[in-house]
Amino acid sequence: MGIAGLLPALKPIQLTRHLSHFSGQTIAVDAYVWLHKGIYACATDLATGKPTHKYVDYAMHRVRLLRYHNIEPYIVFDGGPLPAKRGTEVSRKQARDEYLARGNALAAQGRHSDARECYVKCADVTPQMAYQLIKALRAENVSYIVAPYEADAQLAYLERIGLADGILTEDSDLLVYGCRTVLFKLDTNAATVVSVSRKDFGAIAFPSSEISLVGWSDVQFRAMAILSGCDYLPSIPGIGLKTACTLLRKWKTVNQVVKVLLLEGKKSVPKDYLKRFEMAEKCFLHQRVYCPLSEQLVHLADINGEEWNDEYDAYVGR
DNA sequence: GGTCGGTCTACAT
DNA sequence: TAGACCGACC
């Protein structure tokens, strides 16, 4: 889900660029996006168990498109669920099962296009699908990696250590992880992407944007994102992106912001909010990723003398 | 004015 | 499923 409202707020620095702009570069790609979109081409087949590899074709078509423009893709797959995020999976599975049953019922009545709508809703990217894509990638010598946990952190790591020059995804979270160049909305017909560069953050200012990032460090930007609500921590009710930005501009740090909110007493701040904020920050900073150079698990960013303990490891992955 | 929940829609062929 | 969009509500 990413950071609600962040991409629209970054509109002033979004650049639509032709793929040739990235010629000679390696772009790390979130495989989930392609697999998920590829489902639309074959939702009925997947739901009814009919063998299909259309979703593989869909992804490979994009791989070839990038290569045609002399971009080397580096495909990143999700791994296991992060301890920090466990919990939402069960209800989703139930919802999917219901759509599958409804789809089957409609199909039995011959209402095939109605059935297809249900099949699309029950479709899920499975490890088996990821494996099929991996086989196709291998056959064409495309680099890929399976993240120990979340693809987002792994993508950020590849860019950080220089194995990728940018990230192709649909998720604004990548900017919170610290990525320098994030590409969104690949248009295969026009061969374009929407590019957002971290170095342009300073140009985000009132009144052309809802928020101002002028003079902000990564710490403050990340604080705003987490404060406004992210995958690791829901926001304090009533605080969205703009309020988070305003509060941080005024009070500088999250500690101060929370202190002021408690003093005012208008918002209901969860009692352990600061602690949970800290944990969310750890996920964005130090989530466990795989280093293809040293061939071992590492933290996204090194822990340089920062306080660290077993509880953190349990949260960001081991 | 800003948040938030609801609804619509693209996703691909 | 997620993002964009819109209207209700504080």
Short mmCIF file of C-alpha atoms (C1' of nucleotides) in Angstrom, two decimals:
data_model
loop_
_atom_site.label_atom_id
_atom_site.label_comp_id
_atom_site.label_asym_id
_atom_site.label_seq_id
_atom_site.Cartn_x
_atom_site.Cartn_y
_atom_site.Cartn_z
CA MET A 1 0.00 0.00 0.00
CA GLY A 2 2.95 2.32 0.43
CA ILE A 3 2.62 5.87 1.71
CA ALA A 4 -0.81 7.30 0.96
CA GLY A 5 -0.60 10.53 -1.00
CA LEU A 6 3.16 10.55 -1.36
CA LEU A 7 3.35 10.05 -5.12
CA PRO A 8 0.79 12.77 -5.90
CA ALA A 9 2.72 15.10 -3.58
CA LEU A 10 5.87 14.39 -5.58
CA LYS A 11 4.17 15.30 -8.86
CA PRO A 12 6.35 18.38 -9.42
CA ILE A 13 9.47 16.22 -9.71
CA GLN A 14 7.95 13.35 -11.67
CA LEU A 15 9.50 13.07 -15.11
CA THR A 16 8.12 10.93 -17.91
CA ARG A 17 11.18 9.51 -19.59
CA HIS A 18 11.74 7.30 -22.57
CA LEU A 19 13.46 4.02 -21.77
CA SER A 20 16.40 5.02 -23.94
CA HIS A 21 17.23 7.53 -21.22
CA PHE A 22 18.35 4.58 -19.07
CA SER A 23 20.39 2.88 -21.78
CA GLY A 24 23.41 1.10 -20.35
CA GLN A 25 21.95 0.95 -16.85
CA THR A 26 20.87 -1.95 -14.68
CA ILE A 27 17.35 -1.54 -13.32
CA ALA A 28 16.16 -3.68 -10.42
CA VAL A 29 12.54 -4.74 -10.88
CA ASP A 30 9.91 -5.72 -8.34
CA ALA A 31 8.78 -9.06 -9.79
CA TYR A 32 5.51 -9.02 -7.89
CA VAL A 33 4.19 -6.10 -9.93
CA TRP A 34 4.66 -7.98 -13.21
CA LEU A 35 3.37 -11.27 -11.88
CA HIS A 36 0.31 -9.60 -10.45
CA LYS A 37 -0.52 -7.72 -13.62
CA GLY A 38 0.19 -10.81 -15.68
CA ILE A 39 -2.62 -12.56 -13.83
CA TYR A 40 -5.17 -10.54 -15.77
CA ALA A 41 -4.22 -12.27 -18.94
CA CYS A 42 -5.06 -15.69 -17.50
CA ALA A 43 -7.16 -15.34 -14.35
CA THR A 44 -9.72 -17.92 -15.47
CA ASP A 45 -7.07 -20.48 -16.36
CA LEU A 46 -5.36 -20.01 -13.01
CA ALA A 47 -8.60 -20.31 -11.05
CA THR A 48 -9.74 -23.43 -12.89
CA GLY A 49 -6.37 -25.09 -12.74
CA LYS A 50 -5.76 -25.02 -16.48
CA PRO A 51 -2.04 -24.86 -17.23
CA THR A 52 -0.98 -21.45 -18.45
CA HIS A 53 2.23 -19.53 -18.79
CA LYS A 54 0.72 -16.27 -20.00
CA TYR A 55 1.87 -14.48 -16.84
CA VAL A 56 5.40 -15.62 -17.63
CA ASP A 57 5.05 -14.27 -21.17
CA TYR A 58 3.76 -11.01 -19.77
CA ALA A 59 6.84 -10.56 -17.58
CA MET A 60 9.29 -11.78 -20.20
CA HIS A 61 7.83 -9.37 -22.73
CA ARG A 62 8.80 -6.59 -20.36
CA VAL A 63 12.23 -8.08 -19.78
CA ARG A 64 12.83 -8.07 -23.53
CA LEU A 65 11.48 -4.54 -23.86
CA LEU A 66 14.01 -3.30 -21.32
CA ARG A 67 16.82 -5.21 -22.98
CA TYR A 68 15.79 -3.87 -26.37
CA HIS A 69 16.51 -0.44 -24.95
CA ASN A 70 19.84 -1.64 -23.59
CA ILE A 71 18.63 -1.76 -19.99
CA GLU A 72 19.69 -4.80 -17.99
CA PRO A 73 16.89 -5.94 -15.70
CA TYR A 74 17.65 -7.45 -12.29
CA ILE A 75 14.49 -9.15 -11.08
CA VAL A 76 13.72 -9.27 -7.37
CA PHE A 77 11.21 -11.65 -5.79
CA ASP A 78 9.55 -11.48 -2.39
CA GLY A 79 10.68 -14.00 0.19
CA GLY A 80 9.07 -14.88 3.49
CA PRO A 81 6.74 -12.58 5.39
CA LEU A 82 8.51 -10.15 7.67
CA PRO A 83 7.70 -10.67 11.36
CA ALA A 84 6.74 -6.98 11.46
CA LYS A 85 3.94 -7.55 8.97
CA ARG A 86 2.40 -10.89 9.90
CA GLY A 87 -1.31 -11.06 10.49
CA THR A 88 -3.21 -9.78 7.47
CA GLU A 89 -2.78 -12.94 5.43
CA VAL A 90 -5.56 -15.08 6.89
CA SER A 91 -8.48 -12.78 6.11
CA ARG A 92 -7.20 -12.23 2.59
CA LYS A 93 -7.10 -15.94 1.97
CA GLN A 94 -10.71 -16.22 3.11
CA ALA A 95 -11.81 -13.44 0.78
CA ARG A 96 -10.03 -15.13 -2.12
CA ASP A 97 -11.68 -18.48 -1.42
CA GLU A 98 -15.08 -16.81 -1.47
CA TYR A 99 -14.43 -15.22 -4.84
CA LEU A 100 -13.25 -18.55 -6.20
CA ALA A 101 -16.44 -20.27 -5.07
CA ARG A 102 -18.60 -17.50 -6.49
CA GLY A 103 -16.68 -17.59 -9.74
CA ASN A 104 -17.19 -21.32 -10.05
CA ALA A 105 -20.91 -20.94 -9.40
CA LEU A 106 -21.21 -18.29 -12.10
CA ALA A 107 -19.21 -20.36 -14.54
CA ALA A 108 -21.54 -23.30 -13.94
CA GLN A 109 -24.42 -21.05 -15.01
CA GLY A 110 -22.59 -20.18 -18.16
CA ARG A 111 -22.02 -16.60 -17.00
CA HIS A 112 -18.39 -16.65 -18.00
CA SER A 113 -17.53 -12.96 -18.02
CA ASP A 114 -19.08 -12.53 -14.55
CA ALA A 115 -17.12 -15.56 -13.44
CA ARG A 116 -13.94 -14.05 -14.80
CA GLU A 117 -14.44 -10.95 -12.67
CA CYS A 118 -14.49 -13.16 -9.59
CA TYR A 119 -11.52 -15.15 -10.78
CA VAL A 120 -9.52 -11.95 -11.16
CA LYS A 121 -10.36 -11.04 -7.58
CA CYS A 122 -9.38 -14.41 -6.18
CA ALA A 123 -6.13 -14.58 -8.14
CA ASP A 124 -2.97 -14.51 -6.10
CA VAL A 125 0.69 -14.56 -6.97
CA THR A 126 1.99 -17.92 -5.77
CA PRO A 127 5.52 -19.17 -5.20
CA GLN A 128 4.88 -21.65 -8.01
CA MET A 129 4.23 -18.78 -10.40
CA ALA A 130 7.40 -17.07 -9.23
CA TYR A 131 9.29 -20.29 -9.89
CA GLN A 132 7.93 -20.52 -13.44
CA LEU A 133 9.14 -16.99 -14.09
CA ILE A 134 12.51 -17.79 -12.56
CA LYS A 135 12.94 -20.68 -15.00
CA ALA A 136 12.22 -18.35 -17.92
CA LEU A 137 14.66 -15.78 -16.56
CA ARG A 138 17.37 -18.41 -16.23
CA ALA A 139 16.80 -19.52 -19.80
CA GLU A 140 17.52 -16.00 -20.98
CA ASN A 141 20.33 -15.28 -18.55
CA VAL A 142 18.48 -12.57 -16.68
CA SER A 143 19.77 -11.79 -13.19
CA TYR A 144 17.32 -12.40 -10.40
CA ILE A 145 17.31 -12.70 -6.66
CA VAL A 146 14.86 -13.96 -4.06
CA ALA A 147 14.79 -11.65 -1.07
CA PRO A 148 14.90 -13.25 2.38
CA TYR A 149 11.92 -11.06 3.30
CA GLU A 150 10.51 -8.12 1.40
CA ALA A 151 11.45 -7.30 -2.16
CA ASP A 152 11.35 -3.57 -1.36
CA ALA A 153 14.30 -3.70 1.00
CA GLN A 154 16.20 -6.00 -1.34
CA LEU A 155 15.64 -3.63 -4.27
CA ALA A 156 16.90 -0.74 -2.18
CA TYR A 157 19.98 -2.73 -1.23
CA LEU A 158 20.87 -3.56 -4.82
CA GLU A 159 20.77 0.12 -5.68
CA ARG A 160 22.70 1.06 -2.55
CA ILE A 161 25.63 -1.22 -3.29
CA GLY A 162 25.70 -0.25 -6.94
CA LEU A 163 24.39 -3.45 -8.49
CA ALA A 164 21.45 -1.44 -9.80
CA ASP A 165 21.18 2.12 -11.05
CA GLY A 166 17.49 2.44 -10.30
CA ILE A 167 14.34 0.61 -9.22
CA LEU A 168 11.22 -0.20 -11.22
CA THR A 169 8.18 -0.71 -8.98
CA GLU A 170 4.72 0.69 -8.23
CA ASP A 171 5.33 1.28 -4.57
CA SER A 172 6.23 4.67 -3.10
CA ASP A 173 7.81 2.88 -0.12
CA LEU A 174 11.02 2.49 -2.08
CA LEU A 175 11.69 6.18 -1.56
CA VAL A 176 11.35 5.70 2.19
CA TYR A 177 13.93 2.91 2.01
CA GLY A 178 16.28 5.53 0.62
CA CYS A 179 16.39 4.73 -3.09
CA ARG A 180 17.89 7.41 -5.30
CA THR A 181 16.03 6.68 -8.53
CA VAL A 182 12.60 5.06 -8.60
CA LEU A 183 10.71 4.38 -11.81
CA PHE A 184 6.95 3.92 -11.89
CA LYS A 185 4.25 3.20 -14.47
CA LEU A 186 6.10 1.39 -17.22
CA ASP A 187 4.18 2.08 -20.45
CA THR A 188 5.06 -0.62 -22.94
CA ASN A 189 3.47 1.14 -25.91
CA ALA A 190 5.22 4.44 -25.44
CA ALA A 191 8.30 2.76 -23.90
CA THR A 192 8.27 5.29 -21.06
CA VAL A 193 8.41 5.33 -17.28
CA VAL A 194 7.69 8.00 -14.69
CA SER A 195 10.93 8.76 -12.91
CA VAL A 196 11.38 10.20 -9.43
CA SER A 197 14.87 11.18 -8.25
CA ARG A 198 15.76 11.67 -4.65
CA LYS A 199 18.12 14.50 -5.57
CA ASP A 200 15.05 16.52 -6.63
CA PHE A 201 13.35 16.25 -3.24
CA GLY A 202 14.54 19.76 -2.35
CA ALA A 203 12.33 21.12 -5.13
CA ILE A 204 9.18 19.83 -3.38
CA ALA A 205 7.79 22.98 -1.81
CA PHE A 206 4.61 24.92 -1.25
CA PRO A 207 2.53 25.87 -3.11
CA SER A 208 3.21 23.55 -6.05
CA SER A 209 3.02 20.59 -3.67
CA GLU A 210 0.96 19.83 -0.58
CA ILE A 211 4.17 19.27 1.32
CA SER A 212 7.63 20.77 1.56
CA LEU A 213 10.83 18.74 1.67
CA VAL A 214 13.08 21.79 1.49
CA GLY A 215 16.20 21.33 3.53
CA TRP A 216 15.16 17.96 4.84
CA SER A 217 17.44 15.05 5.54
CA ASP A 218 16.52 11.43 4.89
CA VAL A 219 15.73 11.15 8.60
CA GLN A 220 13.02 13.79 8.40
CA PHE A 221 11.59 12.51 5.14
CA ARG A 222 11.35 9.01 6.58
CA ALA A 223 9.82 10.34 9.78
CA MET A 224 7.11 12.11 7.78
CA ALA A 225 6.33 8.96 5.83
CA ILE A 226 6.08 6.75 8.91
CA LEU A 227 4.12 9.37 10.87
CA SER A 228 1.58 9.64 8.05
CA GLY A 229 1.00 5.89 8.16
CA CYS A 230 2.94 3.08 6.50
CA ASP A 231 2.82 -0.69 6.15
CA TYR A 232 4.65 -1.16 9.44
CA LEU A 233 2.66 1.29 11.53
CA PRO A 234 -0.78 2.87 11.12
CA SER A 235 -0.86 6.60 11.69
CA ILE A 236 -2.19 8.30 14.78
CA PRO A 237 -5.85 8.80 13.78
CA GLY A 238 -6.31 12.14 12.06
CA ILE A 239 -2.72 12.47 10.88
CA GLY A 240 -2.09 12.19 7.17
CA LEU A 241 0.82 13.17 5.00
CA LYS A 242 0.26 16.90 5.13
CA THR A 243 -0.23 17.08 8.88
CA ALA A 244 2.82 14.89 9.41
CA CYS A 245 4.83 17.28 7.27
CA THR A 246 3.52 20.39 9.05
CA LEU A 247 4.17 18.93 12.51
CA LEU A 248 7.71 17.90 11.62
CA ARG A 249 8.54 21.26 10.08
CA LYS A 250 7.40 22.90 13.28
CA TRP A 251 8.80 20.52 15.91
CA LYS A 252 11.70 18.94 14.02
CA THR A 253 11.71 15.45 15.54
CA VAL A 254 9.15 12.70 16.08
CA ASN A 255 9.89 12.77 19.80
CA GLN A 256 8.94 16.43 19.95
CA VAL A 257 5.88 15.94 17.76
CA VAL A 258 4.53 13.15 19.95
CA LYS A 259 5.31 15.15 23.10
CA VAL A 260 3.30 18.08 21.75
CA LEU A 261 0.40 15.87 20.65
CA LEU A 262 0.20 14.31 24.10
CA LEU A 263 0.33 17.74 25.72
CA GLU A 264 -2.47 19.07 23.50
CA GLY A 265 -4.50 15.95 24.17
CA LYS A 266 -6.59 16.31 21.00
CA LYS A 267 -5.39 13.17 19.26
CA SER A 268 -5.40 9.71 20.74
CA VAL A 269 -1.77 8.66 20.64
CA PRO A 270 -1.29 4.93 21.31
CA LYS A 271 0.73 4.60 24.51
CA ASP A 272 3.52 2.62 22.86
CA TYR A 273 3.54 4.78 19.73
CA LEU A 274 7.14 5.99 19.99
CA LYS A 275 8.37 2.47 20.53
CA ARG A 276 6.43 1.23 17.53
CA PHE A 277 7.67 4.15 15.48
CA GLU A 278 11.21 3.18 16.31
CA MET A 279 10.58 -0.39 15.17
CA ALA A 280 9.05 0.78 11.89
CA GLU A 281 12.10 2.95 11.34
CA LYS A 282 14.34 -0.05 11.92
CA CYS A 283 12.49 -1.94 9.19
CA PHE A 284 13.09 0.81 6.66
CA LEU A 285 16.72 1.20 7.71
CA HIS A 286 17.98 -2.21 8.67
CA GLN A 287 15.72 -4.87 7.25
CA ARG A 288 17.51 -8.10 6.48
CA VAL A 289 18.48 -8.57 2.85
CA TYR A 290 20.69 -10.88 0.83
CA CYS A 291 24.03 -9.61 -0.38
CA PRO A 292 24.91 -11.27 -3.70
CA LEU A 293 28.52 -10.12 -3.35
CA SER A 294 29.27 -11.62 0.04
CA GLU A 295 26.58 -14.31 -0.42
CA GLN A 296 25.16 -13.82 3.03
CA LEU A 297 22.33 -12.10 4.84
CA VAL A 298 23.08 -8.53 5.84
CA HIS A 299 21.25 -5.49 7.10
CA LEU A 300 20.03 -3.06 4.43
CA ALA A 301 22.11 -0.39 6.16
CA ASP A 302 24.92 -1.30 8.51
CA ILE A 303 24.34 -0.90 12.20
CA ASN A 304 27.15 1.43 13.08
CA GLY A 305 27.30 1.44 16.80
CA GLU A 306 23.56 1.98 16.86
CA GLU A 307 21.80 0.33 19.74
CA TRP A 308 20.75 -3.16 18.66
CA ASN A 309 19.22 -6.17 20.35
CA ASP A 310 17.47 -9.45 19.78
CA GLU A 311 14.06 -7.83 19.75
CA TYR A 312 15.06 -5.77 16.73
CA ASP A 313 16.35 -8.83 14.93
CA ALA A 314 13.07 -10.58 15.56
CA TYR A 315 11.36 -7.64 13.91
CA VAL A 316 13.50 -6.91 10.85
CA GLY A 317 14.34 -10.53 10.11
CA ARG A 318 17.27 -12.74 10.98
"C1'" DG B 1 -8.63 22.50 5.23
"C1'" DG B 2 -7.42 17.84 5.95
"C1'" DT B 3 -8.53 13.05 6.86
"C1'" DC B 4 -10.84 8.99 5.85
"C1'" DG B 5 -13.96 5.74 4.06
"C1'" DG B 6 -16.36 4.50 0.13
"C1'" DT B 7 -16.47 3.52 -4.78
"C1'" DC B 8 -14.69 3.33 -9.34
"C1'" DT B 9 -11.16 1.65 -12.38
"C1'" DA B 10 -6.93 -0.10 -14.46
"C1'" DC B 11 -4.38 -3.97 -14.70
"C1'" DA B 12 -4.54 -7.77 -19.94
"C1'" DT B 13 -6.57 -10.03 -24.13
"C1'" DT C 1 -5.36 -5.57 -5.39
"C1'" DA C 2 -3.98 -0.90 -5.17
"C1'" DG C 3 -4.27 3.66 -6.69
"C1'" DA C 4 -7.15 7.56 -7.94
"C1'" DC C 5 -11.05 10.11 -6.99
"C1'" DC C 6 -14.97 12.03 -4.37
"C1'" DG C 7 -17.90 13.24 -0.75
"C1'" DA C 8 -18.85 13.16 4.32
"C1'" DC C 9 -17.19 14.62 8.48
"C1'" DC C 10 -14.11 16.77 12.17
#
